[in-house]
Short mmCIF file of C-alpha atoms in Angstrom, two decimals:
data_model
loop_
_atom_site.label_atom_id
_atom_site.label_comp_id
_atom_site.label_asym_id
_atom_site.label_seq_id
_atom_site.Cartn_x
_atom_site.Cartn_y
_atom_site.Cartn_z
CA ALA A 1 198.17 -206.78 140.02
CA GLN A 2 201.79 -207.34 137.28
CA SER A 3 201.99 -210.52 137.06
CA VAL A 4 204.00 -213.58 135.02
CA SER A 5 202.34 -216.76 134.47
CA GLN A 6 203.25 -220.31 133.49
CA HIS A 7 199.98 -222.25 132.65
CA ASN A 8 201.27 -225.47 133.03
CA HIS A 9 202.45 -226.66 136.52
CA HIS A 10 203.99 -229.64 135.47
CA VAL A 11 204.36 -231.08 131.92
CA ILE A 12 205.06 -235.04 131.41
CA LEU A 13 206.66 -236.29 127.82
CA SER A 14 208.15 -238.82 126.35
CA GLU A 15 211.17 -238.54 124.49
CA ALA A 16 211.18 -237.30 121.05
CA ALA A 17 207.65 -235.40 121.76
CA SER A 18 207.47 -231.51 121.14
CA LEU A 19 207.32 -229.06 123.81
CA GLU A 20 205.27 -226.10 124.24
CA LEU A 21 205.72 -224.02 127.70
CA GLY A 22 203.08 -221.17 127.91
CA CYS A 23 204.29 -217.45 129.35
CA ASN A 24 202.31 -214.66 129.51
CA TYR A 25 202.87 -211.80 131.64
CA SER A 26 200.89 -208.40 132.28
CA TYR A 27 203.58 -205.49 132.40
CA GLY A 28 202.83 -202.88 129.53
CA GLY A 29 205.56 -201.16 127.63
CA THR A 30 209.06 -202.50 127.25
CA VAL A 31 210.19 -205.45 128.79
CA ASN A 32 213.26 -207.68 128.37
CA LEU A 33 212.22 -211.40 128.27
CA PHE A 34 213.87 -214.60 129.88
CA TRP A 35 213.28 -218.22 130.23
CA TYR A 36 215.78 -219.55 132.65
CA VAL A 37 216.32 -223.69 133.34
CA GLN A 38 217.06 -225.40 136.75
CA TYR A 39 218.44 -229.30 136.62
CA PRO A 40 217.82 -231.22 139.24
CA GLY A 41 220.62 -230.29 141.76
CA GLN A 42 221.88 -227.03 140.05
CA HIS A 43 221.59 -223.67 139.72
CA LEU A 44 219.50 -221.66 137.62
CA GLN A 45 220.61 -221.13 133.89
CA LEU A 46 219.98 -218.81 131.62
CA LEU A 47 218.39 -220.82 128.18
CA LEU A 48 217.10 -217.71 126.03
CA LYS A 49 216.55 -214.11 126.26
CA TYR A 50 214.95 -211.11 124.39
CA PHE A 51 215.25 -207.61 123.97
CA SER A 52 214.48 -206.25 120.72
CA GLY A 53 214.71 -207.02 117.06
CA ASP A 54 213.51 -210.54 115.99
CA PRO A 55 210.80 -212.11 117.88
CA LEU A 56 212.00 -215.89 117.58
CA VAL A 57 214.66 -216.46 119.99
CA LYS A 58 216.93 -219.47 119.40
CA GLY A 59 218.77 -220.48 123.03
CA ILE A 60 220.80 -223.48 124.63
CA LYS A 61 220.05 -226.70 123.69
CA GLY A 62 218.16 -226.31 120.77
CA PHE A 63 214.92 -224.21 122.45
CA GLU A 64 213.17 -221.40 121.07
CA ALA A 65 210.95 -219.16 122.01
CA GLU A 66 208.29 -216.16 120.02
CA PHE A 67 207.61 -213.54 121.49
CA ILE A 68 204.00 -212.13 120.53
CA LYS A 69 203.53 -208.63 121.78
CA SER A 70 199.91 -208.59 121.07
CA LYS A 71 199.20 -211.43 123.45
CA PHE A 72 201.41 -210.74 126.12
CA SER A 73 203.24 -213.80 125.69
CA PHE A 74 206.97 -215.74 125.49
CA ASN A 75 206.43 -219.42 124.75
CA LEU A 76 209.24 -221.49 124.78
CA ARG A 77 209.28 -224.29 122.32
CA LYS A 78 211.55 -227.65 121.42
CA PRO A 79 210.10 -230.00 118.61
CA SER A 80 212.11 -233.24 120.14
CA VAL A 81 212.72 -233.26 123.80
CA GLN A 82 215.43 -235.56 125.57
CA TRP A 83 215.40 -237.23 128.68
CA SER A 84 218.19 -234.50 129.82
CA ASP A 85 215.69 -232.30 129.40
CA THR A 86 213.78 -232.95 132.60
CA ALA A 87 213.97 -229.71 134.79
CA GLU A 88 211.89 -226.82 135.48
CA TYR A 89 211.41 -223.93 133.55
CA PHE A 90 211.03 -220.49 134.42
CA CYS A 91 209.50 -217.35 132.50
CA ALA A 92 211.33 -214.05 133.23
CA VAL A 93 209.88 -210.13 132.37
CA ASN A 94 212.28 -207.50 133.49
CA PRO A 95 209.54 -204.73 133.25
CA GLY A 96 211.78 -202.03 134.94
CA GLU A 97 214.75 -202.83 137.24
CA ASP A 98 213.96 -205.96 139.00
CA MET A 99 213.16 -209.56 137.45
CA ARG A 100 209.70 -210.97 137.86
CA PHE A 101 209.04 -214.86 137.61
CA GLY A 102 206.35 -217.13 137.01
CA ALA A 103 205.63 -220.06 139.43
CA GLY A 104 208.03 -222.27 136.98
CA THR A 105 206.75 -225.62 134.90
CA ARG A 106 208.26 -228.83 135.93
CA LEU A 107 209.01 -230.98 132.98
CA THR A 108 209.35 -234.68 133.44
CA VAL A 109 210.83 -236.40 129.86
CA LYS A 110 210.07 -240.21 130.68
CA PRO A 111 213.14 -242.36 128.09
CA LYS B 1 235.96 -216.34 136.50
CA ALA B 2 234.02 -218.14 139.55
CA GLY B 3 230.13 -218.02 139.46
CA VAL B 4 228.11 -216.45 142.35
CA THR B 5 228.82 -218.41 145.58
CA GLN B 6 226.59 -218.71 148.50
CA THR B 7 226.63 -219.33 151.99
CA PRO B 8 226.15 -221.65 153.80
CA ARG B 9 224.10 -223.71 151.05
CA TYR B 10 222.10 -225.60 154.21
CA LEU B 11 220.72 -224.00 157.26
CA ILE B 12 218.86 -225.36 160.19
CA LYS B 13 216.93 -222.89 162.11
CA THR B 14 214.17 -222.54 165.18
CA ARG B 15 211.22 -220.56 164.98
CA GLY B 16 212.28 -216.65 166.33
CA GLN B 17 215.94 -217.10 165.74
CA GLN B 18 217.27 -214.86 163.16
CA VAL B 19 220.04 -215.99 159.94
CA THR B 20 222.35 -213.96 158.01
CA LEU B 21 223.05 -215.32 154.61
CA SER B 22 225.89 -214.57 152.37
CA CYS B 23 226.48 -213.95 148.09
CA SER B 24 229.52 -213.11 146.67
CA PRO B 25 228.37 -212.13 142.93
CA ILE B 26 230.78 -212.70 140.04
CA SER B 27 233.80 -210.47 139.99
CA GLY B 28 233.13 -207.45 138.24
CA HIS B 29 229.43 -207.46 138.60
CA ARG B 30 227.87 -204.66 140.89
CA SER B 31 224.24 -205.67 141.11
CA VAL B 32 223.18 -208.32 143.54
CA SER B 33 219.46 -209.66 143.68
CA TRP B 34 217.62 -211.81 145.91
CA TYR B 35 214.66 -214.28 145.56
CA GLN B 36 213.09 -216.46 147.35
CA GLN B 37 212.25 -219.83 145.92
CA THR B 38 209.43 -222.24 147.40
CA PRO B 39 207.20 -225.10 145.50
CA GLY B 40 204.36 -223.20 143.66
CA GLN B 41 205.41 -220.06 144.07
CA GLY B 42 208.51 -219.73 141.98
CA LEU B 43 210.91 -217.09 142.76
CA GLN B 44 209.62 -214.68 144.82
CA PHE B 45 211.75 -211.18 144.60
CA LEU B 46 213.38 -209.28 147.47
CA PHE B 47 215.25 -206.82 146.92
CA GLU B 48 218.20 -206.05 144.66
CA TYR B 49 221.37 -204.08 145.86
CA PHE B 50 224.02 -201.89 143.81
CA SER B 51 226.72 -199.85 144.80
CA GLU B 52 225.90 -200.73 148.33
CA THR B 53 222.52 -198.68 147.65
CA GLN B 54 219.36 -200.40 147.75
CA ARG B 55 217.55 -200.33 144.46
CA ASN B 56 214.51 -202.03 144.55
CA LYS B 57 212.83 -204.18 146.95
CA GLY B 58 209.47 -206.73 146.51
CA ASN B 59 206.88 -207.05 148.73
CA PHE B 60 208.11 -208.78 152.05
CA PRO B 61 208.08 -207.67 155.64
CA GLY B 62 210.49 -205.65 157.13
CA ARG B 63 211.79 -208.67 158.84
CA PHE B 64 213.59 -209.69 155.47
CA SER B 65 216.94 -206.91 155.10
CA GLY B 66 219.96 -206.94 152.94
CA ARG B 67 222.94 -205.07 152.34
CA GLN B 68 225.90 -204.43 150.35
CA PHE B 69 229.66 -203.79 151.18
CA SER B 70 231.88 -201.85 149.17
CA ASN B 71 233.37 -205.29 147.36
CA SER B 72 229.41 -206.09 146.06
CA ARG B 73 229.40 -208.59 148.50
CA SER B 74 225.52 -208.75 150.02
CA GLU B 75 224.06 -210.46 153.08
CA MET B 76 220.75 -210.74 153.36
CA ASN B 77 219.08 -210.78 157.41
CA VAL B 78 216.20 -212.15 158.27
CA SER B 79 214.88 -211.88 161.64
CA THR B 80 212.01 -213.62 163.85
CA LEU B 81 212.06 -216.37 162.12
CA GLU B 82 209.09 -218.42 161.20
CA LEU B 83 207.69 -221.91 159.80
CA GLY B 84 207.33 -220.31 155.94
CA ASP B 85 210.31 -218.47 155.39
CA SER B 86 211.49 -222.32 154.88
CA ALA B 87 212.85 -221.80 151.60
CA LEU B 88 215.61 -221.86 149.01
CA TYR B 89 217.08 -218.70 148.94
CA LEU B 90 218.75 -217.56 145.58
CA CYS B 91 221.13 -215.00 144.68
CA ALA B 92 222.02 -213.34 141.86
CA SER B 93 224.71 -210.97 140.46
CA ASN B 94 224.31 -208.64 137.39
CA LEU B 95 226.80 -206.29 135.87
CA GLN B 96 224.69 -203.33 136.38
CA SER B 97 220.97 -202.59 137.76
CA GLY B 98 218.55 -203.36 135.62
CA LEU B 99 218.85 -207.17 135.25
CA THR B 100 219.45 -207.69 131.52
CA GLU B 101 220.67 -210.93 132.77
CA ALA B 102 221.36 -212.72 135.81
CA PHE B 103 223.76 -215.04 137.04
CA PHE B 104 222.59 -217.16 139.66
CA GLY B 105 224.04 -219.14 142.59
CA GLN B 106 223.04 -222.17 144.22
CA GLY B 107 221.23 -220.73 146.64
CA THR B 108 220.82 -221.37 150.62
CA ARG B 109 218.33 -223.72 151.68
CA LEU B 110 216.66 -222.59 154.98
CA THR B 111 214.93 -224.62 157.20
CA VAL B 112 213.08 -223.16 160.09
CA VAL B 113 211.50 -225.78 162.79
#
């Protein structure tokens, strides 16, 4: 079945560590790609999105993601995490007329 | 401008009952999508409405239904509630169908006892 896979369910890092969260999808053809973040007690917010063009996209709060078409991947990165990045991160793919989400990765940043 | 508003925020229902959740999209947005969020499952797509018509439907039983009104407000109904329906139900609005970018509400936390 077509799907969006996030490999890490829970990631624990210390402040200033580098972050990479994996996301793979199995849809063929043209897709739009997104990363959303859900801070504790808050609604889902868009971190960044890729529609076309430069496969390295930059989002808010120092996050970036790289689209690698050959690997069907859209991994999220941040060079140096902060305690305030503690949240749940969702990768999403829009292969057509609806959006499919991964199961989410919970990130805990220790001060 | 106001964001996506979902009411109520919290709800407790008994097995077998039915429930109606409401979503008011961002002004000017005509597409509303509904998702079920549970721990470990992420967000599961329920359905999308655009201009009062259901455009897409996820893989949920017929107990889950929805509708959209002419002012783009949407309601989601779940009949014959089961314990497994306990979840956070999220609504997302978009200018157009096709979901180039979705704006989410804070959700309705439904607990079935």
